[in-house]
C-alpha atoms as one frame of an Amber mdcrd trajectory, in Angstrom:
protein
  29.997  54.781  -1.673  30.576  51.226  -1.253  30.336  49.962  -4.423  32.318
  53.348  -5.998  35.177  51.657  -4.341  35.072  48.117  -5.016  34.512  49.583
  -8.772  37.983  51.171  -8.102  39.549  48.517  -6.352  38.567  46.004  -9.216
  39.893  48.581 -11.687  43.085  48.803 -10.053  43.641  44.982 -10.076  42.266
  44.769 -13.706  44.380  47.758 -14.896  47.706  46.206 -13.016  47.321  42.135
 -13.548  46.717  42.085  -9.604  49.585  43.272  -8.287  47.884  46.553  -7.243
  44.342  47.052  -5.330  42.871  49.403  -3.469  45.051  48.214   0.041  47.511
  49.875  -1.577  45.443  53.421  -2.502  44.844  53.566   1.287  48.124  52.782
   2.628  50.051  55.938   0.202  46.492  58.415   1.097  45.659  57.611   4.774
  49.227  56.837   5.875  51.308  59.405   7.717  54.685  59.919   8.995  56.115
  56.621   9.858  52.944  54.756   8.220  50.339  55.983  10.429  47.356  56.969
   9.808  46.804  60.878  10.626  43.697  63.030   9.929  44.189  65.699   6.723
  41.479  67.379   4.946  41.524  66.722   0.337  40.275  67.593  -2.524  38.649
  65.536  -5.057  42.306  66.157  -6.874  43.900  65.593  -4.161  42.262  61.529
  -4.400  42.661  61.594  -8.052  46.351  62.300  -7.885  46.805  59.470  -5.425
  45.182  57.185  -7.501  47.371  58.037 -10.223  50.263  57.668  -8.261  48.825
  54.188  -7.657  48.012  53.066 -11.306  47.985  55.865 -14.167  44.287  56.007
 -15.865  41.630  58.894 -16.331  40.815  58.612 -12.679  38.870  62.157 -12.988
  36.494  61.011 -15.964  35.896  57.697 -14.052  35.171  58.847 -10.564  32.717
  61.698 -11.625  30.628  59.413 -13.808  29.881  57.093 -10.930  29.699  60.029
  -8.327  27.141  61.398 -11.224  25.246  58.844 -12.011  21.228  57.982 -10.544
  21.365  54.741 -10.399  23.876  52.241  -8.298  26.945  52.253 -10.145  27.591
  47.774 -10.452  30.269  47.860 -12.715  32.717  47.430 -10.490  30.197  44.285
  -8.883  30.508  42.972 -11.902  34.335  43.666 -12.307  34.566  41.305  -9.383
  32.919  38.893 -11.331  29.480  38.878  -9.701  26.206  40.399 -10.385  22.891
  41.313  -8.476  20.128  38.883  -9.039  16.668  37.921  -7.705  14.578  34.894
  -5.936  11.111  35.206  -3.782  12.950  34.411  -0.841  14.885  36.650   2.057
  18.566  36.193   2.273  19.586  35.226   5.540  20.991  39.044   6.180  17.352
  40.835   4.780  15.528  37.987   7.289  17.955  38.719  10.258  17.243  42.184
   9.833  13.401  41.507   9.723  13.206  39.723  12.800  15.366  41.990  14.725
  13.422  45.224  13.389  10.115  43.318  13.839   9.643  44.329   9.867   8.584
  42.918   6.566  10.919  43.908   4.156   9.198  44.446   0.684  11.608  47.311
  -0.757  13.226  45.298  -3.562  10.009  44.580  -4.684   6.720  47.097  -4.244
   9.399  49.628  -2.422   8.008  49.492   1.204   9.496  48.525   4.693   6.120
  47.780   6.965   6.063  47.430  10.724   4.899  44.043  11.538   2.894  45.163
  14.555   0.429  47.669  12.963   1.234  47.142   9.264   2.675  51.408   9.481
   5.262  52.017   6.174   8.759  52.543   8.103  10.540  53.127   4.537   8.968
  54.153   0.979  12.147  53.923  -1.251  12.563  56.927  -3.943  11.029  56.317
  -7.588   9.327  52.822  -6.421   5.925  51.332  -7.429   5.252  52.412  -3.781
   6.285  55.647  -4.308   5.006  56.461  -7.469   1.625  55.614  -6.495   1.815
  58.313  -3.372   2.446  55.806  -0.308   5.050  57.705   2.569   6.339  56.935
   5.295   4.098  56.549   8.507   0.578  55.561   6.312  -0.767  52.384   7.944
  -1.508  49.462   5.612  -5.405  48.436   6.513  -5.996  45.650   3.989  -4.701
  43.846   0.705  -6.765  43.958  -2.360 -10.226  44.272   0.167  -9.015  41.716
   3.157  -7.465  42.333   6.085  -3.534  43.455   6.004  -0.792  40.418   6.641
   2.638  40.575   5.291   1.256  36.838   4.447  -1.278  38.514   2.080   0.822
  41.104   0.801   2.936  38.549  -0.547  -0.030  36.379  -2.498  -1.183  39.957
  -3.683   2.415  40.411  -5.377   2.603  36.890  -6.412  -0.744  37.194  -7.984
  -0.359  40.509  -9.757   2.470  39.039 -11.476   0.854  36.297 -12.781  -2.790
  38.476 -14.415  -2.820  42.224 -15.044  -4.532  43.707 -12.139  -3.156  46.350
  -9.490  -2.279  45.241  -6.441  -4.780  47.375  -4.087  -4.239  48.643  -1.071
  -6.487  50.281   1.571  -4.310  52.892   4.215  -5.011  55.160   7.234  -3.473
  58.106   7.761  -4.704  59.811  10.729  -8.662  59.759  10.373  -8.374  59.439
   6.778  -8.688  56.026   4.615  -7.239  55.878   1.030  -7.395  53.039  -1.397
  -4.153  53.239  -3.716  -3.591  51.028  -6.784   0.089  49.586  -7.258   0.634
  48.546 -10.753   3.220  46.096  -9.872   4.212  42.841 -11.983   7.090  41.607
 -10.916   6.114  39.158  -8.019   8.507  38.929  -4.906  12.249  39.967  -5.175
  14.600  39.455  -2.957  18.218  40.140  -3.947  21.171  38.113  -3.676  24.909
  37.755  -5.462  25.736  35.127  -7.774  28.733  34.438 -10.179  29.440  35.567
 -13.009  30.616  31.981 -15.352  34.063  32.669 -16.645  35.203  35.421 -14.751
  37.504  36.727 -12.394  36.456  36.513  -8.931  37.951  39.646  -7.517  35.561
  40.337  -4.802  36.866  36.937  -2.675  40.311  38.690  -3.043  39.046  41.624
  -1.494  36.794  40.175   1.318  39.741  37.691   1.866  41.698  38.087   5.509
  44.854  39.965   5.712
C-alpha cells in the first residue's frame, strides 16, 4: 500500500512539473465541510475521480495494474529517484528490530526470521528459498550444514554457498521429528537498503520533507 502511493504521489508531481502531489489528493478526498477531515465510505471510482480532479491521466488503468500485480510495485521508488539495492550488512532499522525482537533476520536472503533463543522460524516469507524447500513457521533450526545452529553459522553457510555450488543444509525439529532440508541458495547475505538513482529527480526527500 505504501509504495502504491508514493508511485502516485511521484506521478502526480511528474505529470504536473511539481506543483501537484499527493498532499493535495488528500486534502480535496479526506477533507470535509470547512476542511476537516470526516469519515465517508468510496468506491474505487469514487478515488479515481478524485485523482482526476487532481491531475487528469488513466488513473483506472494505473491503479489496477499495481493493485494487480505479484510482485512490489517500485516504480514509483524509482520515480522518486531511488531504487532497492543490497549489501551483507543490517541497516540500522533491520538491526534495531533484531535486537528488540531478540531475532536474526535472514528474510531478504534464505526467507526466514529465526528466534535467537532456540533457533524456532518466527517468519517463512511466501515463494522464498525457505519456502520452497518446505520450512514453516514454528520448525526449530538444529544445525547448519551438520554443526550446531548459530545465526553466526548460518551466515558462513550463505556466504559459502554463494561462493561453490552446494545446498546450504539444514537439520530441523518439529515436535519429535528431525528433518534435514537442502536450500539451494546462491546469493550470499542480503540486506536491503535505498540508494540514488545518478541523474534523477529526488522526489522522495520532497515527500519525507516537514510541512
Amino acid at each position: 500500500g505504501a509504495l502504491l502511493w508514493l508511485d502516485v504521489d511521484a506521478r502526480l508531481r511528474e505529470l504536473s512539473k511539481g506543483k501537484r502531489s499527493l498532499d493535495d489528493f488528500a486534502r480535496a478526498f479526506f477533507g470535509g465541510s470547512g476542511g476537516r477531515a470526516q469519515v465517508s465510505t468510496y468506491t474505487f471510482d469514487d478515488v479515481v475521480a478524485a485523482l482526476d480532479a487532481v491531475q487528469p491521466f488513466d488513473w483506472t488503468a494505473f491503479l489496477r495494474e499495481r493493485l494487480d500485480a505479484t510482485p512490489a510495485p517500485l516504480d514509483g521508488l524509482a520515480r522518486s529517484g531511488w531504487r532497492v539495492a543490497y549489501e551483507d550488512a543490517p541497516n540500522a532499522a533491520i538491526a534495531a528490530a533484531e535486537d528488540a525482537d531478540d531475532n536474526d533476520d535472514f528474510r531478504f536472503s534464505l526467507g526466514l526470521k529465526i528466534a535467537r533463543d532456540d533457533g524456532k522460524i518466527e517468519e517463512v516469507v511466501w515463494d522464498s528459498p525457505a519456502f520452497k524447500a518446505g520450512l514453516a513457521r514454528d520448525m526449530q533450526v538444529v544445525a547448519v550444514d551438520g554443526t550446531a545452529y548459530t545465526a553466526a553459522r548460518l551466515r558462513r553457510g550463505l556466504i559459502a554457498a554463494k561462493n561453490g555450488k552446494q545446498a546450504i543444509e539444514l537439520l530441523l525439529r518439529q515436535g519429535d521429528s528431525f528433518d534435514t532440508h537442502r536450500i539451494d541458495y546462491h546469493d550470499g547475505v542480503r540486506y536491503p537498503r535505498l540508494e540514488r538513482i545518478p541523474g534523477t529527480p529526488d522526489r522522495l526527500s520532497q515527500l519525507l520533507a516537514p510541512r
